[in-house]
């Protein structure tokens, strides 16, 4: 409902636990912020792999009856918000197939940039696809592999894909985790007694009482079985491109991502924002929840009081249906409500993590002014989003990104804000100092580190040409 970029997915895997599926269920609860359209779990008992998946939140998809058949000491789980492939049940994960190498279930976070090319070639060779998801390509490569063992077939298929992927794979007797050589999306390893866990964020480890061990390294394939854990490196070394937007918005602030506390990074972004874009004002107000950490940093560095001038209703699901055409203007109000006693007569610095289309930000500014604020100064804790993401994040087309098509002053006017400023790219990178060259910032720069599919590139070039022609 709010105008945000969407993370594609969250993944979870566990091996060596008597209640593996229940642990995966809890882990997915902690990762729910990474995808709310579908959820699923596959479990392996040493002989078979069983899976259950459906559309909706984790709490809607699973009850005791759904979890009961998922027996065994290993499980993988997935929450999804679709990017490649439409949002429908066939595309929900884990995807489970049975082939010459035996049963295999797979969960994927990211976007395989060569999936279209591989798919066309596989279809030409006779493969029949059941989904529109790029993830299915890996399973077809696996099924066609002539490798001697299931493990070798997994490694062989994973090493043919490019782009962004953090994968967890389950066979009847092993858990495999793989991360692309650039390390676009996060994937961590944890330990709970004898059990090994791999998951998108450390907040899932915290919930089940597991300890963080390390990250699955970029380019690493980790195979966990009764024989122990083995690390394989099938990819040539590549430059790192961690998604910086994980720190800005996607990840939970209580997670450690790419070795850094998300809360620490987000708070530093707020401090830096205050240093770069300070303004005469009375209070600092976050757009909850995502703007909270940056607003606290901004308040700390500016000396202005931090106030919760907007309250978020946490009980609005994705399935909220606007009751009638005539009362459609409910919009943002259903999710956010201003606190008049805080805002009345005040000059407000409003902190948010991003502006995508600008539609929601405009409504929020209007709402704060209607609650009596004297001035609203919008401050954004990252640079303007000017380019789409091809690495697993759902971004609107470039033409729909307000910062790609409008000047700062045009955006300010559209928002009806008294002033507007973004954090600089240099300021953003200063929050991950020491690792700044290890990050992808393509959605702020339009420069892409990993080649994306020809059709997408052609589309982007055409869009750029049309836009520059329109500007004259
Ligand atoms: S383009 Fe942006 S959202 Fe996509 S991976 Fe790079 S930093 Fe993340």
XYZ file of C-alpha atoms and ligand atoms in Angstrom:
480
model
C 0.000 0.000 0.000
C 2.868 2.384 0.756
C 4.919 3.372 -2.266
C 8.122 1.393 -1.639
C 10.562 -0.782 -3.493
C 9.886 -4.432 -2.663
C 12.370 -7.082 -1.684
C 11.755 -10.242 -3.629
C 12.108 -12.945 -1.022
C 13.372 -14.380 2.221
C 14.851 -17.871 2.494
C 15.448 -20.242 5.403
C 17.040 -23.703 5.627
C 17.804 -26.029 8.543
C 19.530 -29.419 8.756
C 19.809 -31.769 11.745
C 16.851 -30.692 13.888
C 14.019 -33.040 14.988
C 11.455 -30.278 14.400
C 12.958 -28.856 11.231
C 9.663 -27.757 9.620
C 8.485 -26.039 12.813
C 11.796 -24.184 12.997
C 11.439 -23.149 9.345
C 7.926 -21.900 10.141
C 9.270 -19.718 12.956
C 12.172 -18.547 10.794
C 9.761 -17.466 8.072
C 7.810 -15.422 10.631
C 10.977 -13.421 11.281
C 11.522 -12.973 7.526
C 7.937 -12.012 6.690
C 8.988 -8.410 5.916
C 10.927 -9.769 2.887
C 7.823 -11.080 1.115
C 4.117 -11.251 1.880
C 2.509 -12.759 -1.203
C 3.221 -16.433 -0.645
C 4.965 -18.755 1.788
C 6.087 -22.375 1.693
C 8.115 -25.067 3.422
C 9.641 -28.327 2.167
C 10.902 -30.969 4.611
C 13.050 -34.075 4.082
C 12.965 -37.235 6.186
C 15.908 -39.016 4.569
C 13.648 -40.829 2.079
C 11.172 -38.278 0.733
C 10.774 -34.536 0.400
C 7.300 -33.127 1.143
C 6.240 -29.526 0.524
C 3.386 -27.160 1.278
C 2.980 -23.663 -0.097
C 0.189 -21.209 -0.618
C -0.615 -17.574 -1.222
C -0.661 -15.254 1.812
C 1.211 -14.533 5.017
C 3.075 -17.305 6.880
C 0.311 -17.269 9.515
C -2.357 -17.776 6.832
C -0.522 -20.481 4.900
C 0.405 -22.768 7.804
C -1.603 -24.376 10.566
C -1.002 -27.645 12.425
C -2.595 -29.684 9.651
C -0.318 -28.124 7.008
C 2.810 -28.621 9.117
C 2.056 -32.197 10.274
C 3.091 -34.004 7.036
C 6.341 -32.005 6.866
C 8.319 -34.451 8.960
C 12.073 -34.966 9.009
C 15.264 -33.415 10.307
C 15.813 -31.004 7.375
C 13.634 -28.260 5.911
C 13.726 -25.178 3.737
C 11.250 -22.298 3.650
C 10.452 -19.251 1.581
C 8.460 -16.033 1.713
C 7.906 -14.339 -1.600
C 7.102 -11.055 -3.166
C 7.336 -11.615 -6.883
C 9.668 -9.798 -9.264
C 10.445 -12.181 -12.128
C 7.262 -14.145 -12.767
C 3.751 -13.202 -11.827
C 2.314 -13.507 -8.385
C 0.436 -16.799 -8.390
C 0.512 -20.145 -6.712
C 2.645 -21.941 -9.329
C 5.367 -19.390 -8.700
C 5.220 -19.783 -4.908
C 8.241 -21.565 -3.465
C 9.736 -24.004 -2.567
C 9.423 -25.490 -6.051
C 9.599 -29.293 -5.681
C 10.402 -31.644 -8.563
C 11.290 -35.305 -8.957
C 13.829 -36.292 -11.603
C 16.609 -38.736 -12.406
C 18.696 -37.341 -9.519
C 15.753 -37.746 -7.119
C 13.520 -35.165 -5.447
C 14.762 -31.618 -5.057
C 13.111 -28.528 -3.565
C 14.474 -25.053 -4.155
C 14.008 -21.563 -2.689
C 15.551 -18.479 -4.260
C 16.085 -14.845 -3.292
C 17.334 -12.638 -6.107
C 16.998 -12.412 -9.851
C 18.782 -14.564 -12.424
C 19.708 -12.169 -15.199
C 20.380 -14.917 -17.759
C 17.189 -16.868 -16.909
C 15.412 -15.754 -20.119
C 18.272 -16.902 -22.331
C 18.667 -20.234 -20.492
C 14.921 -20.804 -20.563
C 14.686 -20.285 -24.339
C 17.523 -22.717 -24.893
C 15.987 -25.296 -22.518
C 12.567 -24.971 -24.188
C 14.244 -25.466 -27.586
C 15.699 -28.685 -26.193
C 12.285 -29.932 -25.085
C 11.916 -28.692 -21.479
C 8.359 -27.896 -20.374
C 8.113 -25.104 -17.809
C 5.332 -25.012 -15.220
C 5.948 -21.514 -13.874
C 6.985 -18.085 -15.117
C 9.547 -17.805 -12.303
C 13.256 -17.548 -13.164
C 13.973 -20.015 -10.346
C 12.565 -22.969 -12.305
C 15.454 -22.653 -14.766
C 17.868 -23.944 -12.092
C 15.692 -27.017 -11.576
C 15.613 -27.788 -15.311
C 19.390 -27.468 -15.488
C 19.582 -29.836 -12.509
C 17.225 -32.370 -14.073
C 19.202 -32.404 -17.338
C 22.607 -32.630 -15.669
C 24.638 -35.751 -16.429
C 26.614 -35.370 -13.199
C 27.095 -38.582 -11.234
C 25.579 -37.378 -7.940
C 22.746 -35.063 -6.916
C 25.269 -32.821 -5.171
C 27.405 -32.462 -8.312
C 24.268 -31.813 -10.370
C 23.274 -28.971 -8.015
C 26.723 -27.391 -8.222
C 26.752 -27.786 -12.027
C 23.324 -26.155 -12.458
C 23.983 -23.292 -10.045
C 27.278 -22.465 -11.761
C 25.440 -21.824 -15.069
C 23.257 -18.986 -13.792
C 24.313 -15.357 -13.413
C 22.861 -12.432 -11.540
C 21.717 -12.234 -7.950
C 20.940 -15.388 -6.043
C 20.879 -16.611 -2.505
C 19.536 -20.153 -2.820
C 18.595 -22.906 -0.403
C 18.083 -26.378 -1.847
C 16.811 -29.549 -0.201
C 17.220 -33.157 -1.328
C 16.111 -36.216 0.643
C 19.318 -36.193 2.688
C 21.065 -32.845 2.316
C 20.712 -29.089 2.500
C 22.610 -26.974 -0.014
C 23.042 -23.185 0.187
C 24.548 -21.073 -2.590
C 25.286 -17.375 -2.965
C 26.221 -15.609 -6.199
C 29.846 -14.490 -6.537
C 28.906 -10.805 -6.226
C 27.018 -11.362 -2.964
C 24.058 -9.197 -4.015
C 21.595 -10.608 -1.494
C 22.433 -11.642 2.073
C 22.667 -15.244 3.341
C 23.953 -16.192 6.790
C 24.885 -19.413 8.565
C 23.760 -20.163 12.127
C 23.970 -22.948 14.663
C 21.379 -24.345 17.067
C 22.821 -27.286 19.018
C 23.635 -29.903 16.374
C 21.569 -28.163 13.710
C 22.936 -25.944 10.926
C 20.800 -23.074 9.668
C 21.091 -20.840 6.604
C 18.794 -17.840 6.204
C 18.462 -14.379 4.696
C 18.830 -12.397 7.905
C 20.114 -12.923 11.430
C 16.742 -11.878 12.919
C 15.496 -15.382 11.935
C 18.355 -16.947 13.913
C 17.460 -14.805 16.944
C 13.849 -15.962 16.918
C 14.730 -19.677 17.086
C 17.545 -19.144 19.608
C 20.349 -19.960 17.135
C 23.714 -18.227 17.056
C 25.174 -16.456 14.044
C 28.297 -18.223 12.770
C 29.218 -16.404 9.538
C 27.898 -15.326 6.148
C 27.675 -17.829 3.294
C 30.473 -16.223 1.339
C 29.849 -14.767 -2.125
C 30.507 -17.547 -4.656
C 30.300 -20.274 -2.010
C 28.169 -23.415 -2.209
C 27.660 -25.009 1.185
C 26.585 -28.669 1.358
C 25.231 -29.852 4.716
C 24.607 -33.580 5.239
C 24.937 -36.252 7.938
C 28.627 -36.398 6.949
C 29.130 -32.742 7.982
C 29.428 -29.426 6.143
C 31.441 -28.995 2.965
C 32.268 -25.718 1.229
C 32.662 -25.672 -2.579
C 33.778 -22.739 -4.741
C 32.530 -23.356 -8.300
C 32.696 -19.717 -9.438
C 35.692 -17.650 -10.509
C 36.318 -14.750 -8.088
C 34.242 -11.644 -8.852
C 33.887 -8.131 -7.541
C 31.455 -7.764 -4.632
C 28.164 -5.932 -5.161
C 26.162 -6.162 -1.929
C 22.772 -4.464 -2.303
C 23.063 -1.223 -0.332
C 19.271 -0.944 -0.219
C 19.259 -3.849 2.272
C 20.780 -1.355 4.721
C 18.648 1.585 3.631
C 15.268 -0.154 3.797
C 14.817 -3.893 3.216
C 16.471 -5.653 6.119
C 15.154 -5.530 9.654
C 17.118 -3.123 11.876
C 17.747 -5.929 14.391
C 19.625 -7.943 11.729
C 23.313 -8.019 10.918
C 23.625 -7.822 7.124
C 26.899 -8.047 5.156
C 28.669 -8.052 8.525
C 27.170 -4.716 9.684
C 24.350 -3.951 12.108
C 21.460 -2.599 10.027
C 20.417 -0.327 12.900
C 23.949 1.137 13.122
C 24.115 1.819 9.379
C 20.607 3.265 9.218
C 21.236 5.551 12.223
C 24.510 6.777 10.635
C 22.596 7.562 7.457
C 20.315 9.795 9.541
C 23.270 11.523 11.215
C 24.913 12.135 7.852
C 21.595 13.384 6.430
C 21.423 15.986 9.228
C 25.000 17.081 8.534
C 24.351 17.424 4.797
C 20.820 18.820 4.729
C 20.178 20.494 8.121
C 17.277 22.950 8.295
C 15.722 25.264 10.906
C 12.922 23.196 12.479
C 11.277 22.173 15.779
C 10.922 18.382 15.615
C 12.108 15.313 13.693
C 9.328 12.888 12.690
C 9.907 9.519 10.962
C 7.642 7.886 8.427
C 7.145 4.678 10.423
C 8.509 2.075 10.528
C 11.232 2.337 7.926
C 12.241 5.936 8.649
C 12.639 5.471 12.427
C 16.361 4.611 12.704
C 17.422 7.365 10.288
C 15.186 9.872 12.110
C 16.836 8.960 15.416
C 20.243 9.575 13.833
C 19.044 12.851 12.345
C 17.657 13.982 15.730
C 20.897 13.045 17.482
C 23.104 14.975 15.028
C 20.799 17.997 14.704
C 19.911 18.313 18.390
C 16.191 18.459 17.484
C 13.705 16.353 19.466
C 12.617 13.012 17.912
C 8.831 12.686 17.942
C 6.477 9.941 16.752
C 4.196 12.355 14.934
C 2.779 9.581 12.744
C 1.387 6.344 14.128
C 1.271 3.244 11.998
C -1.540 0.744 12.129
C 0.299 -2.594 12.051
C -2.819 -4.655 11.483
C -3.505 -3.654 7.886
C -2.726 -6.647 5.685
C -1.831 -6.651 2.016
C -5.325 -7.873 1.281
C -7.015 -4.725 2.583
C -9.889 -3.952 0.255
C -11.074 -0.378 -0.070
C -14.733 -0.611 0.931
C -16.365 1.509 -1.777
C -15.403 3.560 -4.770
C -16.771 6.659 -3.033
C -14.382 6.389 -0.070
C -11.201 5.470 -1.930
C -9.340 8.439 -0.483
C -8.824 6.357 2.696
C -5.510 5.316 1.115
C -2.537 6.097 3.353
C -4.841 7.072 6.252
C -5.631 3.423 6.868
C -1.969 2.790 7.534
C -0.747 6.069 9.082
C -2.407 8.555 11.408
C -0.928 11.929 12.449
C -0.656 12.934 16.134
C -2.131 16.409 16.150
C -0.769 17.363 19.602
C 2.783 16.731 18.380
C 2.484 18.363 14.970
C 0.301 21.421 15.671
C 2.185 24.664 14.963
C 5.533 22.846 14.551
C 8.181 23.008 11.847
C 8.620 19.332 11.033
C 11.604 17.501 9.513
C 9.972 14.425 7.985
C 12.397 11.521 7.510
C 11.784 8.680 5.050
C 14.096 6.129 3.454
C 13.080 6.634 -0.162
C 10.674 8.219 -2.609
C 9.645 5.892 -5.429
C 6.708 7.359 -7.350
C 6.084 10.132 -4.826
C 2.361 9.441 -4.498
C 2.501 8.282 -0.877
C 4.979 10.950 0.226
C 2.646 13.616 -1.172
C -0.275 12.231 0.844
C 1.822 12.075 4.013
C 2.972 15.699 3.669
C -0.642 16.735 3.117
C -1.738 14.747 6.170
C 0.900 16.370 8.405
C -0.025 19.841 7.213
C -3.712 19.104 7.760
C -2.820 18.135 11.341
C -1.541 21.676 11.892
C 2.196 21.541 11.089
C 3.583 24.961 10.148
C 6.271 23.649 7.795
C 7.209 20.208 6.464
C 10.813 19.620 5.374
C 11.193 16.223 3.685
C 14.570 14.509 4.133
C 15.396 11.193 2.440
C 18.120 8.916 3.851
C 19.448 7.812 0.452
C 20.084 9.430 -2.954
C 17.278 9.791 -5.529
C 16.177 6.417 -7.005
C 16.669 6.970 -10.733
C 17.047 3.492 -12.233
C 15.337 0.109 -11.983
C 16.919 -2.864 -10.236
C 17.725 -6.046 -12.178
C 19.037 -7.925 -9.173
C 15.975 -9.128 -7.294
C 14.159 -5.984 -6.237
C 10.820 -4.966 -7.610
C 11.268 -1.435 -8.948
C 8.784 0.347 -11.156
C 9.884 1.187 -14.694
C 12.302 4.092 -14.956
C 9.570 6.326 -16.353
C 7.569 5.798 -13.124
C 10.440 6.715 -10.795
C 9.761 10.334 -9.927
C 13.452 11.171 -9.431
C 14.308 9.799 -12.889
C 11.949 12.145 -14.637
C 11.755 15.249 -12.416
C 14.137 17.790 -10.918
C 14.480 18.200 -7.162
C 12.377 21.373 -7.259
C 9.674 19.669 -9.340
C 9.494 16.838 -6.818
C 9.330 19.313 -3.899
C 6.456 21.126 -5.562
C 4.645 17.858 -6.269
C 5.016 16.810 -2.618
C 3.918 20.294 -1.500
C 6.804 20.260 0.968
C 8.533 23.419 2.223
C 11.882 21.882 1.353
C 13.217 18.566 0.085
C 16.707 17.057 0.234
C 18.249 13.628 -0.297
C 21.390 12.117 1.171
C 24.324 12.229 -1.252
C 25.808 9.031 -2.732
C 29.045 9.873 -0.936
C 27.071 10.263 2.312
C 25.365 6.902 1.747
C 28.679 5.142 1.157
C 30.245 6.815 4.194
C 27.871 4.727 6.375
C 29.465 1.522 5.068
C 32.960 2.984 5.072
C 35.727 0.451 4.763
C 33.549 -1.646 2.460
C 32.279 1.052 0.102
C 33.599 -0.613 -3.067
C 31.794 -3.825 -2.120
C 28.306 -2.346 -2.687
C 25.867 -2.121 -5.591
C 24.366 1.373 -5.948
C 22.899 0.962 -9.449
C 19.423 2.239 -8.614
C 21.036 5.585 -7.665
C 23.587 5.764 -10.477
C 22.101 3.877 -13.449
C 25.462 2.090 -13.812
C 25.007 -1.683 -13.688
C 27.819 -3.947 -12.518
C 26.419 -7.203 -13.940
C 25.138 -7.304 -17.486
C 21.390 -7.816 -17.666
C 19.316 -9.476 -20.390
C 19.440 -7.981 -23.843
C 15.700 -7.298 -23.995
C 15.785 -5.465 -20.650
C 18.830 -3.483 -21.757
C 17.174 -2.585 -25.029
C 14.097 -1.504 -23.123
C 16.147 0.693 -20.817
C 18.064 2.292 -23.691
C 14.836 2.927 -25.581
C 13.246 4.458 -22.478
C 16.280 6.718 -21.980
C 16.184 7.799 -25.648
C 12.470 8.518 -25.547
C 12.839 10.534 -22.379
C 15.742 12.598 -23.630
C 13.870 13.176 -26.910
C 10.816 14.309 -24.954
C 12.959 16.772 -23.017
C 14.216 18.122 -26.325
S 20.118 -1.766 -8.055
Fe 19.626 -0.933 -6.003
S 18.076 -2.321 -5.142
Fe 19.088 -3.403 -6.882
S 20.751 -4.592 -5.967
Fe 21.618 -2.621 -6.603
S 21.436 -1.297 -4.755
Fe 20.082 -3.073 -4.466
